[in-house]
Amino acid sequence: MISFGLDEDQQAFQDIARQFAENEIRPVTAQYDQTMEFPWPIVEKAHELGLMNTHIPEEYGGMGLGCLEGVLIAEELAWGCSGISTPMEANGLALAPVILGASPHLMEKYVAPMVDKPIMAAYAVTEPGAGSDVAALRSTAVKKGDRWILNGEKMWITNAGVADWYFVLAYTDKSKKHRGMTAFLVEKDWDGVVPGKKEVNLGQRASDTRAISFTDVEVPEENVVGEVGKGWLLAMGAFDHTRPAVAAGAVGLARAAFEHAARYSLERKTMGRPIAHHQAISFLIADMAKDIEAARLLVWKSAWMIDQGQRNTLYASMGKCFAGDVAHRVASDAVQILGGYGFNTEYPVEKLLRDSKIYQIYEGTAQIQRLIIARDVLGQFA
Ligand SMILES: Cc1cc2nc3c(=O)[nH]c(=O)nc-3n(C[C@H](O)[C@H](O)[C@H](O)COP(=O)(O)OP(=O)(O)OC[C@H]3O[C@@H](n4cnc5c(N)ncnc54)[C@H](O)[C@@H]3O)c2cc1C
């Protein structure tokens, strides 16, 4: 049986997130874009309302919600402002591999407290020389007694400046390639951990992105996440859970751009009629509407699959790739529809265009998603 309807609880989460986005996020989106401050007051309120860390299991005090509930919330928050929603999603990204692999001790010590307090976390995998090519990591951890000595540089880490702890991937045995990578849970305040300056990015400027350097950081054995040599599986396996939410953020941004453009097209007149009545503009609007709908359906399917216990890697990549491209195209067309006003900072769509670009880059670029999709679909014929 197929149903595209939401149950009562899902509807309630969507409604709460939508109202929060409208009443709390929208009024401050331009302000945070300009000041580039971290949106602590918004994060704290979102946490209070139960809109963050929704997948923390019930046995650790969390709500244990599914991926589908997560994407419903993610779309609404990003509709409000993706620069503000990205730090919250990045918490989900840091949590995902930890929930997949961490010991009960680590779950109690680091994850359970996030239910009561708006504690931030970060997923620290990318390095200056290793983004798409994760195998090119240079970070290492060497065993010394009951500790691991961690050295390395991470780059482009969301929440690096505000997180209490980081999920870190490093080589513990380079000769074993992917099987020689181990994941560690590292506290920001430990000796040798130094976050860099906040990066000034094209968009999503409220989000806190930094490099982090690790110099002879002593990590206790108990802070290995999962097993030694299994870090790669955790770091990559997390994306099946988190790419649907990132893609949902792209859908939310696209929806925001579409709404601004549709309204404007009915108000702005040229040659004696609203520009919406020029076919060239109405076709742009039609393409926006259909692409947003298609992106949402792919995202929902990818989330639903993992909630059913099915492998969703292919669909998570399809959704992330499609929704990321849709967000960027829709935001660009929204600027086009607003003409000169679209290019101006007094109107919201230029920010949406700047914010949209990252959806084709982080959590696996648009090209890497296509590699995953091509490998999977061609594999079915090999
Ligand atoms: C704002 C921001 C936030 C981020 N947050 C995080 C975070 O929280 N944690 C984290 O670990 N990382 C994070 N990242 C890193 C992000 O995931 C990487 O930037 C991304 O994976 C791409 O890696 P790269 O920048 O090294 O580009 P590269 O891997 O060098 O790629 C450059 C270009 O080449 C293309 N390319 C590379 N390899 C191939 C190939 N085999 N075939 C075809 N094309 C290819 C890419 O698609 C891209 O267009 C963030 C990045 C940004 C900008």
Coordinates of C-alpha atoms and ligand atoms in Angstrom, one line a residue:
M1 CA 0.0 0.0 0.0
I2 CA 1.3 3.5 -0.8
S3 CA 0.4 6.5 1.3
F4 CA 1.8 10.0 0.9
G5 CA -0.1 11.2 3.9
L6 CA 1.4 12.1 7.3
D7 CA 0.2 10.6 10.5
E8 CA -1.0 12.8 13.4
D9 CA 2.4 13.0 15.1
Q10 CA 4.2 13.7 11.8
Q11 CA 1.7 16.4 11.0
A12 CA 2.2 17.9 14.5
F13 CA 6.0 18.0 14.1
Q14 CA 5.7 19.6 10.7
D15 CA 3.2 22.2 12.1
I16 CA 5.4 23.1 15.1
A17 CA 8.5 23.4 12.8
R18 CA 6.6 25.5 10.3
Q19 CA 5.3 27.9 12.9
F20 CA 8.7 28.2 14.6
A21 CA 10.3 28.9 11.2
E22 CA 7.8 31.6 10.4
N23 CA 7.7 33.3 13.8
E24 CA 11.2 32.9 15.2
I25 CA 13.6 32.3 12.3
R26 CA 12.2 34.4 9.4
P27 CA 12.3 37.7 11.3
V28 CA 16.0 37.3 12.1
T29 CA 17.4 35.6 9.0
A30 CA 18.8 38.8 7.3
Q31 CA 20.3 39.9 10.7
Y32 CA 22.2 36.7 11.2
D33 CA 23.3 36.7 7.6
Q34 CA 24.8 40.1 8.0
T35 CA 26.4 39.7 11.5
M36 CA 27.4 36.1 10.9
E37 CA 26.9 35.5 14.6
F38 CA 26.0 32.0 15.7
P39 CA 22.2 31.9 16.2
W40 CA 22.3 30.7 19.8
P41 CA 18.8 32.1 20.9
I42 CA 17.2 30.3 17.9
V43 CA 19.1 27.0 18.6
E44 CA 18.1 27.1 22.2
K45 CA 14.4 27.7 21.4
A46 CA 14.4 24.9 18.7
H47 CA 16.0 22.6 21.3
E48 CA 13.3 23.5 23.8
L49 CA 10.6 22.7 21.3
G50 CA 12.1 19.3 20.5
L51 CA 13.1 20.2 17.0
M52 CA 16.8 19.1 17.4
N53 CA 18.5 15.8 17.9
T54 CA 15.2 14.1 17.3
H55 CA 16.8 10.7 16.5
I56 CA 18.5 10.2 19.9
P57 CA 17.2 6.8 21.0
E58 CA 14.5 6.6 23.7
E59 CA 16.8 4.5 26.0
Y60 CA 19.0 7.6 26.3
G61 CA 16.1 9.9 27.0
G62 CA 15.6 11.1 23.4
M63 CA 12.5 10.9 21.2
G64 CA 13.9 8.2 18.9
L65 CA 12.1 9.7 15.9
G66 CA 12.5 8.3 12.5
C67 CA 14.3 9.8 9.5
L68 CA 10.9 10.9 7.9
E69 CA 10.1 13.0 11.0
G70 CA 13.6 14.5 10.7
V71 CA 13.1 15.5 7.1
L72 CA 9.7 17.1 7.8
I73 CA 11.3 19.3 10.4
A74 CA 14.4 20.0 8.3
E75 CA 12.4 21.3 5.3
E76 CA 10.5 23.7 7.5
L77 CA 13.6 25.0 9.4
A78 CA 15.5 25.6 6.1
W79 CA 12.5 27.3 4.6
G80 CA 13.0 29.7 7.5
C81 CA 16.7 30.1 7.0
S82 CA 19.2 27.4 5.9
G83 CA 22.1 29.3 7.5
I84 CA 20.3 28.9 10.8
S85 CA 19.1 25.3 10.2
T86 CA 22.5 24.0 9.1
P87 CA 24.1 24.1 12.6
M88 CA 21.1 22.0 13.8
E89 CA 21.4 19.5 11.0
A90 CA 25.2 19.3 11.6
N91 CA 24.4 18.1 15.1
G92 CA 22.4 15.3 13.5
L93 CA 25.4 14.5 11.3
A94 CA 27.8 14.3 14.3
L95 CA 25.3 12.2 16.2
A96 CA 24.5 9.7 13.4
P97 CA 27.8 7.7 13.4
V98 CA 27.9 7.8 17.2
I99 CA 24.4 6.4 17.5
L100 CA 25.3 3.8 14.9
G101 CA 28.5 2.6 16.6
A102 CA 29.2 4.1 20.1
S103 CA 29.4 2.1 23.3
P104 CA 26.6 2.6 25.9
H105 CA 29.2 4.4 28.0
L106 CA 29.8 7.0 25.2
M107 CA 26.1 7.3 24.6
E108 CA 25.4 8.0 28.3
K109 CA 28.4 10.4 28.6
Y110 CA 28.0 12.5 25.4
V111 CA 24.7 11.8 23.7
A112 CA 22.2 11.6 26.6
P113 CA 23.1 15.1 27.9
M114 CA 22.1 16.6 24.5
V115 CA 18.5 15.8 25.3
D116 CA 18.4 18.3 28.2
K117 CA 20.8 20.9 27.0
P118 CA 21.4 22.5 23.5
I119 CA 24.9 21.0 23.3
M120 CA 26.4 21.2 19.9
A121 CA 28.6 18.6 18.2
A122 CA 30.5 18.4 14.9
Y123 CA 31.4 15.8 12.3
A124 CA 35.1 16.3 11.6
V125 CA 36.1 14.2 8.6
T126 CA 37.1 16.6 5.8
E127 CA 40.8 17.8 5.7
P128 CA 42.6 20.4 3.6
G129 CA 43.6 17.7 1.1
A130 CA 40.8 15.3 1.6
G131 CA 37.1 16.1 0.8
S132 CA 35.5 13.9 -1.8
D133 CA 38.6 11.6 -1.5
V134 CA 38.2 10.5 2.1
A135 CA 40.9 7.9 1.7
A136 CA 43.4 10.8 1.3
L137 CA 43.1 11.7 5.0
R138 CA 46.4 12.5 6.7
S139 CA 45.2 12.5 10.3
T140 CA 46.6 9.7 12.4
A141 CA 46.1 8.2 15.8
V142 CA 48.9 6.0 17.3
K143 CA 48.3 3.8 20.4
K144 CA 50.3 4.6 23.4
G145 CA 49.3 2.6 26.5
D146 CA 45.6 3.1 27.1
R147 CA 45.5 6.2 25.0
W148 CA 45.5 7.2 21.3
I149 CA 47.7 10.1 20.3
L150 CA 45.8 12.0 17.6
N151 CA 47.4 14.4 15.1
G152 CA 45.9 16.1 12.1
E153 CA 44.1 19.0 10.5
K154 CA 40.4 19.1 9.7
M155 CA 38.8 21.6 7.4
W156 CA 35.3 23.1 6.7
I157 CA 33.9 21.7 9.9
T158 CA 30.4 22.9 10.6
N159 CA 29.9 23.8 14.3
A160 CA 33.7 23.5 15.0
G161 CA 33.6 26.7 17.1
V162 CA 30.5 26.0 19.1
A163 CA 30.6 22.2 19.6
D164 CA 31.4 20.5 22.9
W165 CA 32.7 17.4 21.1
Y166 CA 33.8 16.2 17.6
F167 CA 33.4 12.9 15.8
V168 CA 36.9 12.6 14.2
L169 CA 38.1 10.1 11.6
A170 CA 41.8 9.3 11.4
Y171 CA 44.1 6.5 10.2
T172 CA 45.2 4.0 12.8
D173 CA 46.8 1.8 10.2
K174 CA 47.3 3.4 6.8
S175 CA 48.4 0.1 5.2
K176 CA 44.9 -1.2 5.6
K177 CA 43.4 1.7 3.6
H178 CA 39.7 2.1 4.4
R179 CA 39.9 -0.7 7.0
G180 CA 42.6 1.2 8.7
M181 CA 40.5 4.2 9.7
T182 CA 39.2 4.6 13.2
A183 CA 36.6 7.0 14.6
F184 CA 37.1 8.9 17.9
L185 CA 35.0 11.1 20.0
V186 CA 37.1 14.1 21.0
E187 CA 36.2 16.9 23.4
K188 CA 36.9 20.4 22.2
D189 CA 38.5 21.5 25.4
W190 CA 41.2 18.8 25.5
D191 CA 44.8 19.8 25.2
G192 CA 46.0 20.1 21.6
V193 CA 42.6 20.7 20.1
V194 CA 42.5 24.1 18.4
P195 CA 39.6 25.3 16.3
G196 CA 40.5 27.9 13.7
K197 CA 38.9 31.2 12.8
K198 CA 35.3 31.3 11.6
E199 CA 35.4 31.1 7.8
V200 CA 33.6 33.7 5.8
N201 CA 31.6 31.7 3.3
L202 CA 29.5 32.6 0.2
G203 CA 26.2 31.8 2.0
Q204 CA 24.7 30.2 5.2
R205 CA 26.8 32.7 7.1
A206 CA 25.2 32.2 10.5
S207 CA 26.6 28.7 10.4
D208 CA 30.0 28.3 12.1
T209 CA 32.5 26.7 9.7
R210 CA 36.2 26.3 10.8
A211 CA 39.3 24.3 10.5
I212 CA 40.4 22.3 13.6
S213 CA 43.9 21.2 14.4
F214 CA 44.8 18.3 16.6
T215 CA 48.3 18.2 18.0
D216 CA 49.3 15.2 20.2
V217 CA 45.8 15.0 21.6
E218 CA 45.5 12.2 24.1
V219 CA 42.3 10.3 23.4
P220 CA 41.3 7.6 26.0
E221 CA 40.7 4.1 24.5
E222 CA 37.0 4.3 25.7
N223 CA 36.5 7.3 23.2
V224 CA 37.0 5.1 20.2
V225 CA 33.6 5.1 18.5
G226 CA 32.8 1.5 17.6
E227 CA 35.8 -0.7 16.8
V228 CA 39.3 0.1 15.7
G229 CA 39.4 -0.1 11.9
K230 CA 35.7 0.4 11.5
G231 CA 35.6 4.2 11.4
W232 CA 35.1 4.5 7.6
L233 CA 32.0 2.3 7.8
L234 CA 30.5 4.6 10.5
A235 CA 31.5 7.8 8.8
M236 CA 30.0 6.8 5.5
G237 CA 27.1 4.8 6.9
A238 CA 26.0 8.0 8.7
F239 CA 25.1 9.6 5.3
D240 CA 22.3 7.2 4.7
H241 CA 20.6 8.7 7.7
T242 CA 21.6 12.3 7.2
R243 CA 21.6 12.9 3.4
P244 CA 17.7 12.8 3.4
A245 CA 17.7 15.7 6.0
V246 CA 20.2 17.7 4.1
A247 CA 18.2 17.2 0.9
A248 CA 15.1 18.2 2.8
G249 CA 16.8 21.5 3.7
A250 CA 17.4 22.1 0.0
V251 CA 13.7 21.5 -0.6
G252 CA 12.9 24.0 2.1
L253 CA 15.2 26.6 0.6
A254 CA 13.8 26.0 -2.9
R255 CA 10.2 26.4 -1.6
A256 CA 11.1 29.7 0.0
A257 CA 12.6 31.0 -3.2
F258 CA 9.6 29.8 -5.2
E259 CA 7.1 31.5 -2.9
H260 CA 9.0 34.8 -3.1
A261 CA 9.2 34.6 -6.9
A262 CA 5.5 33.5 -7.4
R263 CA 4.2 36.4 -5.3
Y264 CA 6.4 38.9 -7.0
S265 CA 5.5 37.7 -10.5
L266 CA 1.8 38.4 -9.7
E267 CA 2.6 42.0 -8.4
R268 CA 5.2 43.2 -10.9
K269 CA 3.8 44.5 -14.1
T270 CA 5.5 45.0 -17.5
M271 CA 3.9 45.7 -20.9
G272 CA 0.6 46.2 -19.1
R273 CA 0.3 42.9 -17.3
P274 CA 1.8 41.0 -14.3
I275 CA 5.0 39.3 -15.4
A276 CA 3.4 36.0 -14.3
H277 CA 1.2 36.3 -17.4
H278 CA 4.2 36.3 -19.7
Q279 CA 4.6 32.7 -20.6
A280 CA 8.4 32.8 -20.2
I281 CA 8.0 33.7 -16.5
S282 CA 5.0 31.4 -15.8
F283 CA 7.0 28.4 -17.3
L284 CA 9.8 29.2 -14.9
I285 CA 7.3 29.2 -12.0
A286 CA 5.8 25.9 -13.3
D287 CA 9.3 24.3 -13.4
M288 CA 10.0 25.4 -9.9
A289 CA 6.8 24.0 -8.6
K290 CA 7.2 20.6 -10.2
D291 CA 10.9 20.2 -9.4
I292 CA 10.3 21.0 -5.7
E293 CA 7.5 18.5 -5.6
A294 CA 9.7 15.8 -7.3
A295 CA 12.6 16.6 -5.0
R296 CA 10.4 16.2 -1.9
L297 CA 9.0 12.9 -3.0
L298 CA 12.6 11.5 -3.5
V299 CA 13.6 12.8 -0.1
W300 CA 10.6 11.3 1.6
K301 CA 11.2 8.0 -0.2
S302 CA 14.9 7.9 0.9
A303 CA 13.8 8.7 4.5
W304 CA 11.0 6.2 4.5
M305 CA 13.3 3.4 3.2
I306 CA 15.7 3.7 6.0
D307 CA 12.9 3.9 8.6
Q308 CA 11.7 0.6 7.1
G309 CA 15.1 -0.9 7.6
Q310 CA 15.9 -1.0 3.9
R311 CA 19.2 0.1 2.4
N312 CA 18.7 3.6 1.0
T313 CA 22.1 4.6 -0.1
L314 CA 21.0 5.0 -3.8
Y315 CA 17.9 7.0 -2.9
A316 CA 19.7 9.1 -0.4
S317 CA 22.2 10.1 -3.1
M318 CA 19.4 10.6 -5.7
G319 CA 17.5 12.8 -3.2
K320 CA 20.6 14.8 -2.1
C321 CA 21.8 15.3 -5.7
F322 CA 18.4 16.2 -7.2
A323 CA 17.3 18.5 -4.3
G324 CA 20.6 20.2 -4.2
D325 CA 20.5 21.0 -7.9
V326 CA 16.8 22.0 -7.7
A327 CA 17.6 24.4 -4.8
H328 CA 20.3 26.1 -6.7
R329 CA 18.3 26.3 -10.0
V330 CA 15.2 27.6 -8.3
A331 CA 17.0 30.2 -6.3
S332 CA 18.8 31.4 -9.4
D333 CA 15.5 31.6 -11.3
A334 CA 13.9 33.4 -8.4
V335 CA 16.6 36.1 -8.7
Q336 CA 15.9 36.2 -12.5
I337 CA 12.2 36.7 -11.9
L338 CA 12.8 39.6 -9.5
G339 CA 15.1 41.2 -12.1
G340 CA 17.3 44.0 -10.6
Y341 CA 15.5 43.7 -7.3
G342 CA 16.5 40.0 -7.1
F343 CA 20.2 41.0 -7.2
N344 CA 19.7 43.4 -4.3
T345 CA 20.3 42.7 -0.6
E346 CA 17.0 44.4 0.3
Y347 CA 15.2 41.5 -1.2
P348 CA 15.5 37.9 0.2
V349 CA 16.3 36.0 -2.9
E350 CA 19.9 37.0 -3.4
K351 CA 20.6 35.4 0.0
L352 CA 18.8 32.3 -1.0
L353 CA 20.9 32.0 -4.1
R354 CA 24.1 32.4 -2.0
D355 CA 22.8 29.9 0.6
S356 CA 21.7 27.3 -2.1
K357 CA 25.2 26.7 -3.5
I358 CA 26.4 24.7 -0.6
Y359 CA 23.7 22.0 -1.1
Q360 CA 25.7 20.9 -4.2
I361 CA 28.9 20.7 -2.1
Y362 CA 28.6 19.5 1.5
E363 CA 27.8 16.0 2.6
G364 CA 29.1 14.8 -0.8
T365 CA 29.2 17.0 -3.9
A366 CA 26.7 16.7 -6.7
Q367 CA 29.4 14.9 -8.7
I368 CA 30.0 12.4 -5.9
Q369 CA 26.3 11.7 -5.6
R370 CA 26.2 11.0 -9.4
L371 CA 29.2 8.6 -9.0
I372 CA 27.3 6.7 -6.3
I373 CA 24.1 6.6 -8.4
A374 CA 25.9 5.5 -11.5
R375 CA 27.8 2.8 -9.7
D376 CA 24.7 1.4 -8.2
V377 CA 22.4 1.5 -11.3
L378 CA 25.1 0.2 -13.6
G379 CA 25.9 -2.5 -11.1
Q380 CA 22.4 -3.8 -11.6
F381 CA 23.3 -4.6 -15.3
A382 CA 26.9 -5.9 -14.8
Ligands
LIG1 C1 30.2 25.3 4.4 C2 30.8 23.9 4.5 C3 30.5 23.1 5.5 C4 31.0 21.8 5.6 N1 30.8 21.0 6.7 C5 31.5 19.9 6.9 C6 31.4 19.2 8.1 O1 30.6 19.5 9.0 N2 32.2 18.0 8.3 C7 33.0 17.6 7.3 O2 33.7 16.6 7.5 N3 33.1 18.3 6.1 C8 32.4 19.4 5.9 N4 32.5 20.1 4.7 C9 33.3 19.6 3.7 C10 32.6 19.1 2.4 O3 32.0 17.9 2.7 C11 33.6 19.0 1.3 O4 33.9 20.4 0.9 C12 33.1 18.3 0.1 O5 33.0 16.9 0.4 C13 34.0 18.4 -1.1 O6 35.4 18.2 -0.8 P1 36.5 19.3 -1.3 O7 36.0 20.7 -0.8 O8 37.8 18.8 -0.8 O9 36.4 19.3 -2.8 P2 37.2 18.2 -3.8 O10 36.9 16.9 -3.2 O11 38.6 18.6 -4.0 O12 36.4 18.4 -5.1 C14 36.6 19.5 -6.0 C15 35.7 19.3 -7.2 O13 36.0 18.1 -7.9 C16 34.9 17.2 -8.0 N5 35.3 15.9 -7.8 C17 36.2 15.4 -6.9 N6 36.4 14.1 -7.1 C18 35.7 13.7 -8.2 C19 35.5 12.5 -8.9 N7 36.1 11.4 -8.5 N8 34.7 12.5 -10.0 C20 34.1 13.7 -10.4 N9 34.3 14.9 -9.8 C21 35.0 14.9 -8.7 C22 34.0 17.7 -6.8 O14 32.7 17.3 -7.1 C23 34.2 19.2 -6.8 O15 33.4 19.7 -7.8 C24 31.9 21.4 4.6 C25 32.2 22.2 3.5 C26 31.7 23.5 3.5 C27 32.1 24.4 2.3

